Amino acid sequence: MSTTISVGNAGETRAAEYLESLGYSIIERNFRAKVGEIDIIALKEDVVVIVEVKTRASEKFASASDYVTRAKQRKLKNTALMWMKIRQCEPPLRFDVIEVYSTGKINHITDAFR
């Protein structure tokens, strides 16, 4: 396993633990479809939350959320639609971004994009 993948997996695990500590229920992790991948799918108060996790060493050059480009947002939206179709559900949906830094800092951006 490459270092990048293991760092990303560790960040996703920290993000999932963080969400659970806030009362979110983790429905699924690393959902993959032809159109893309969703890091975490969680449920909070009847809202399905699609979470993109970005793990970085620091904010020195840019915040981790800066890497969630418009193209990435489109992929996440299309993947979420695919997930909803497969699960045959149409719940309220929200897109969050969680930045995880090697310093231990976690920044949760709720409703990051529409």
Coordinates of N, CA and C in Angstrom, one line a residue:
M1 N 0.8 -1.2 0.0 CA 0.0 0.0 0.0 C 0.9 1.2 0.0
S2 N 0.6 2.2 -0.9 CA 1.4 3.4 -0.9 C 1.2 4.3 0.3
T3 N 2.2 5.1 0.5 CA 2.1 6.0 1.7 C 0.9 7.0 1.5
T4 N 0.6 7.4 0.3 CA -0.5 8.4 0.1 C -1.8 7.7 0.5
I5 N -2.0 6.4 0.1 CA -3.2 5.7 0.4 C -3.3 5.5 1.9
S6 N -2.2 5.1 2.5 CA -2.3 4.8 4.0 C -2.6 6.1 4.8
V7 N -2.0 7.2 4.3 CA -2.3 8.5 5.0 C -3.7 8.9 4.8
G8 N -4.2 8.7 3.5 CA -5.6 9.0 3.2 C -6.6 8.2 4.1
N9 N -6.3 6.9 4.2 CA -7.1 6.0 5.0 C -7.1 6.4 6.4
A10 N -6.0 6.7 6.9 CA -5.9 7.2 8.3 C -6.7 8.5 8.5
G11 N -6.7 9.4 7.6 CA -7.5 10.6 7.7 C -9.0 10.3 7.6
E12 N -9.4 9.4 6.8 CA -10.8 9.0 6.7 C -11.2 8.3 8.0
T13 N -10.4 7.5 8.6 CA -10.7 6.9 9.9 C -10.9 8.0 11.0
R14 N -10.0 8.9 11.0 CA -10.1 10.0 12.0 C -11.4 10.8 11.8
A15 N -11.7 11.1 10.5 CA -12.9 11.8 10.2 C -14.1 11.1 10.6
A16 N -14.2 9.8 10.3 CA -15.3 9.0 10.7 C -15.5 9.0 12.2
E17 N -14.4 8.8 13.0 CA -14.5 8.9 14.4 C -15.0 10.2 14.9
Y18 N -14.5 11.3 14.3 CA -14.9 12.6 14.6 C -16.4 12.8 14.4
L19 N -16.9 12.3 13.3 CA -18.3 12.4 13.0 C -19.2 11.6 14.0
E20 N -18.7 10.4 14.3 CA -19.4 9.6 15.3 C -19.5 10.3 16.6
S21 N -18.4 11.0 17.0 CA -18.4 11.7 18.3 C -19.4 12.9 18.3
L22 N -19.8 13.3 17.1 CA -20.8 14.4 17.0 C -22.2 13.8 16.8
G23 N -22.4 12.5 16.9 CA -23.7 11.9 16.8 C -24.1 11.5 15.4
Y24 N -23.2 11.5 14.4 CA -23.5 11.1 13.1 C -23.4 9.5 13.1
S25 N -24.2 8.9 12.3 CA -24.1 7.4 12.1 C -23.4 7.2 10.7
I26 N -22.4 6.4 10.7 CA -21.7 6.1 9.5 C -22.5 5.0 8.8
I27 N -22.9 5.4 7.6 CA -23.7 4.4 6.8 C -22.7 3.5 5.9
E28 N -21.8 4.2 5.3 CA -20.9 3.5 4.4 C -19.6 4.3 4.3
R29 N -18.5 3.6 4.0 CA -17.2 4.2 3.7 C -16.7 3.7 2.4
N30 N -16.1 4.6 1.7 CA -15.4 4.2 0.4 C -16.4 3.6 -0.6
F31 N -17.5 4.2 -0.8 CA -18.5 3.8 -1.8 C -17.9 4.1 -3.2
R32 N -17.8 3.0 -4.0 CA -17.3 3.2 -5.4 C -18.3 2.8 -6.4
A33 N -18.3 3.7 -7.5 CA -19.1 3.4 -8.6 C -18.3 3.9 -9.8
K34 N -18.8 3.6 -11.0 CA -18.1 4.0 -12.2 C -17.9 5.5 -12.3
V35 N -18.8 6.3 -11.7 CA -18.7 7.7 -11.8 C -17.7 8.3 -10.8
G36 N -17.4 7.6 -9.7 CA -16.5 8.1 -8.7 C -16.6 7.4 -7.4
E37 N -16.0 8.0 -6.4 CA -16.0 7.5 -5.0 C -16.4 8.5 -4.0
I38 N -17.1 8.0 -2.9 CA -17.4 8.8 -1.8 C -16.7 8.3 -0.6
D39 N -16.0 9.1 0.1 CA -15.2 8.7 1.3 C -16.0 8.2 2.4
I40 N -17.0 9.0 2.8 CA -17.9 8.7 3.9 C -19.3 9.1 3.6
I41 N -20.3 8.2 3.9 CA -21.7 8.5 3.8 C -22.2 8.3 5.2
A42 N -22.8 9.4 5.7 CA -23.2 9.4 7.1 C -24.7 9.9 7.2
L43 N -25.3 9.7 8.3 CA -26.6 10.1 8.6 C -26.7 11.0 9.8
K44 N -27.3 12.2 9.7 CA -27.5 13.0 10.9 C -28.8 13.7 10.8
E45 N -29.7 13.3 11.8 CA -31.0 13.9 11.8 C -31.8 13.8 10.5
D46 N -31.9 12.6 9.9 CA -32.6 12.3 8.7 C -32.0 13.0 7.4
V47 N -30.8 13.5 7.5 CA -30.1 14.1 6.4 C -28.9 13.1 6.1
V48 N -28.8 12.7 4.8 CA -27.7 11.9 4.4 C -26.6 12.9 4.1
V49 N -25.4 12.7 4.7 CA -24.3 13.6 4.5 C -23.2 12.9 3.7
I50 N -22.9 13.5 2.5 CA -21.8 12.9 1.7 C -20.5 13.7 2.1
V51 N -19.5 13.0 2.6 CA -18.3 13.6 3.1 C -17.1 13.3 2.3
E52 N -16.5 14.4 1.8 CA -15.2 14.3 1.2 C -14.1 14.6 2.2
V53 N -13.2 13.7 2.4 CA -12.1 13.9 3.4 C -10.8 14.2 2.7
K54 N -10.2 15.3 3.1 CA -8.9 15.7 2.5 C -7.9 15.7 3.7
T55 N -6.8 14.9 3.5 CA -5.8 14.8 4.5 C -4.5 15.5 4.0
R56 N -4.0 16.3 4.8 CA -2.8 17.0 4.4 C -1.8 17.2 5.6
A57 N -0.6 17.4 5.3 CA 0.4 17.6 6.4 C 0.2 19.0 7.0
S58 N -0.1 20.0 6.2 CA -0.3 21.4 6.8 C -1.1 22.2 5.9
E59 N -1.4 23.4 6.4 CA -2.1 24.4 5.6 C -1.1 25.4 5.0
K60 N 0.1 25.1 5.0 CA 1.2 26.0 4.6 C 0.9 26.6 3.2
F61 N 0.6 25.8 2.2 CA 0.4 26.2 0.8 C -1.0 26.5 0.4
A62 N -1.9 25.7 1.0 CA -3.4 25.8 0.7 C -4.1 25.0 1.7
S63 N -5.4 25.3 2.0 CA -6.2 24.5 2.9 C -6.5 23.2 2.1
A64 N -6.8 22.2 2.8 CA -7.1 20.9 2.2 C -8.4 21.0 1.4
S65 N -9.3 21.8 1.8 CA -10.6 21.9 1.0 C -10.4 22.6 -0.3
D66 N -9.3 23.3 -0.5 CA -9.0 23.9 -1.8 C -8.8 22.9 -2.9
Y67 N -8.6 21.6 -2.5 CA -8.4 20.5 -3.4 C -9.7 19.9 -3.9
V68 N -10.8 20.4 -3.3 CA -12.1 19.9 -3.7 C -12.6 20.8 -4.8
T69 N -12.1 20.6 -6.0 CA -12.4 21.4 -7.2 C -13.8 21.3 -7.7
R70 N -14.2 22.1 -8.6 CA -15.6 22.0 -9.2 C -15.7 20.7 -9.9
A71 N -14.7 20.2 -10.5 CA -14.8 18.9 -11.2 C -15.0 17.8 -10.1
K72 N -14.3 17.9 -9.0 CA -14.5 16.9 -7.9 C -15.9 17.0 -7.3
Q73 N -16.4 18.2 -7.2 CA -17.7 18.4 -6.7 C -18.8 17.7 -7.6
R74 N -18.6 17.9 -9.0 CA -19.5 17.3 -9.9 C -19.4 15.7 -9.8
K75 N -18.2 15.2 -9.6 CA -18.1 13.7 -9.5 C -18.8 13.3 -8.2
L76 N -18.6 14.0 -7.1 CA -19.3 13.6 -5.9 C -20.8 13.7 -6.0
K77 N -21.3 14.7 -6.7 CA -22.8 14.8 -6.9 C -23.3 13.6 -7.7
N78 N -22.6 13.3 -8.8 CA -23.0 12.2 -9.7 C -22.9 10.9 -8.9
T79 N -21.9 10.7 -8.1 CA -21.7 9.5 -7.4 C -22.8 9.4 -6.3
A80 N -23.1 10.5 -5.7 CA -24.2 10.5 -4.7 C -25.6 10.1 -5.3
L81 N -25.8 10.6 -6.5 CA -27.0 10.3 -7.2 C -27.1 8.8 -7.5
M82 N -25.9 8.2 -7.9 CA -25.8 6.8 -8.2 C -26.1 6.0 -6.9
W83 N -25.5 6.4 -5.8 CA -25.7 5.8 -4.5 C -27.2 5.8 -4.1
M84 N -27.8 6.9 -4.3 CA -29.3 7.0 -4.0 C -30.1 6.1 -4.8
K85 N -29.8 6.0 -6.1 CA -30.5 5.2 -7.0 C -30.3 3.7 -6.6
I86 N -29.1 3.3 -6.3 CA -28.8 1.9 -5.9 C -29.6 1.6 -4.6
R87 N -29.6 2.5 -3.6 CA -30.2 2.3 -2.3 C -31.7 2.6 -2.4
Q88 N -32.2 3.1 -3.5 CA -33.6 3.4 -3.7 C -34.1 4.3 -2.6
C89 N -33.4 5.4 -2.5 CA -33.9 6.4 -1.5 C -33.7 7.8 -2.0
E90 N -34.5 8.7 -1.5 CA -34.4 10.1 -1.9 C -34.4 11.0 -0.6
P91 N -33.5 10.8 0.3 CA -33.4 11.6 1.5 C -32.9 13.0 1.2
P92 N -33.1 14.0 2.2 CA -32.4 15.2 2.1 C -30.9 14.9 2.0
L93 N -30.1 15.7 1.3 CA -28.7 15.4 1.0 C -27.9 16.6 1.3
R94 N -26.7 16.4 1.9 CA -25.8 17.6 2.1 C -24.4 17.1 1.8
F95 N -23.6 18.0 1.3 CA -22.2 17.7 1.0 C -21.3 18.5 2.0
D96 N -20.5 17.7 2.7 CA -19.5 18.3 3.7 C -18.1 18.0 3.2
V97 N -17.2 18.8 3.7 CA -15.7 18.5 3.5 C -15.1 18.5 4.9
I98 N -14.3 17.5 5.1 CA -13.5 17.4 6.4 C -12.1 17.5 6.1
E99 N -11.4 18.5 6.6 CA -9.9 18.6 6.4 C -9.3 18.0 7.7
V100 N -8.3 17.1 7.4 CA -7.6 16.4 8.5 C -6.1 16.7 8.3
Y101 N -5.5 17.3 9.3 CA -4.1 17.7 9.2 C -3.2 16.8 10.1
S102 N -2.0 16.6 9.7 CA -1.1 15.7 10.5 C -0.8 16.3 11.9
T103 N -1.1 17.6 12.1 CA -1.0 18.3 13.4 C -2.1 17.8 14.4
G104 N -3.1 17.1 13.9 CA -4.2 16.7 14.7 C -5.4 17.6 14.5
K105 N -5.3 18.7 13.8 CA -6.4 19.6 13.6 C -7.4 19.0 12.6
I106 N -8.7 19.1 12.9 CA -9.8 18.7 12.0 C -10.7 19.9 11.8
N107 N -10.9 20.2 10.5 CA -11.8 21.3 10.2 C -13.0 20.7 9.4
H108 N -14.2 20.9 9.9 CA -15.4 20.3 9.3 C -16.2 21.5 8.7
I109 N -16.3 21.4 7.4 CA -17.0 22.4 6.6 C -18.4 21.8 6.2
T110 N -19.4 22.2 6.9 CA -20.8 21.7 6.6 C -21.4 22.4 5.4
D111 N -22.1 21.7 4.7 CA -22.8 22.2 3.5 C -21.8 23.0 2.6
A112 N -20.7 22.3 2.3 CA -19.5 22.9 1.6 C -19.9 23.4 0.2
F113 N -20.8 22.7 -0.4 CA -21.2 23.1 -1.8 C -22.5 22.5 -2.1
R114 N -23.2 22.9 -3.1 CA -24.5 22.4 -3.5 C -24.5 21.9 -4.9

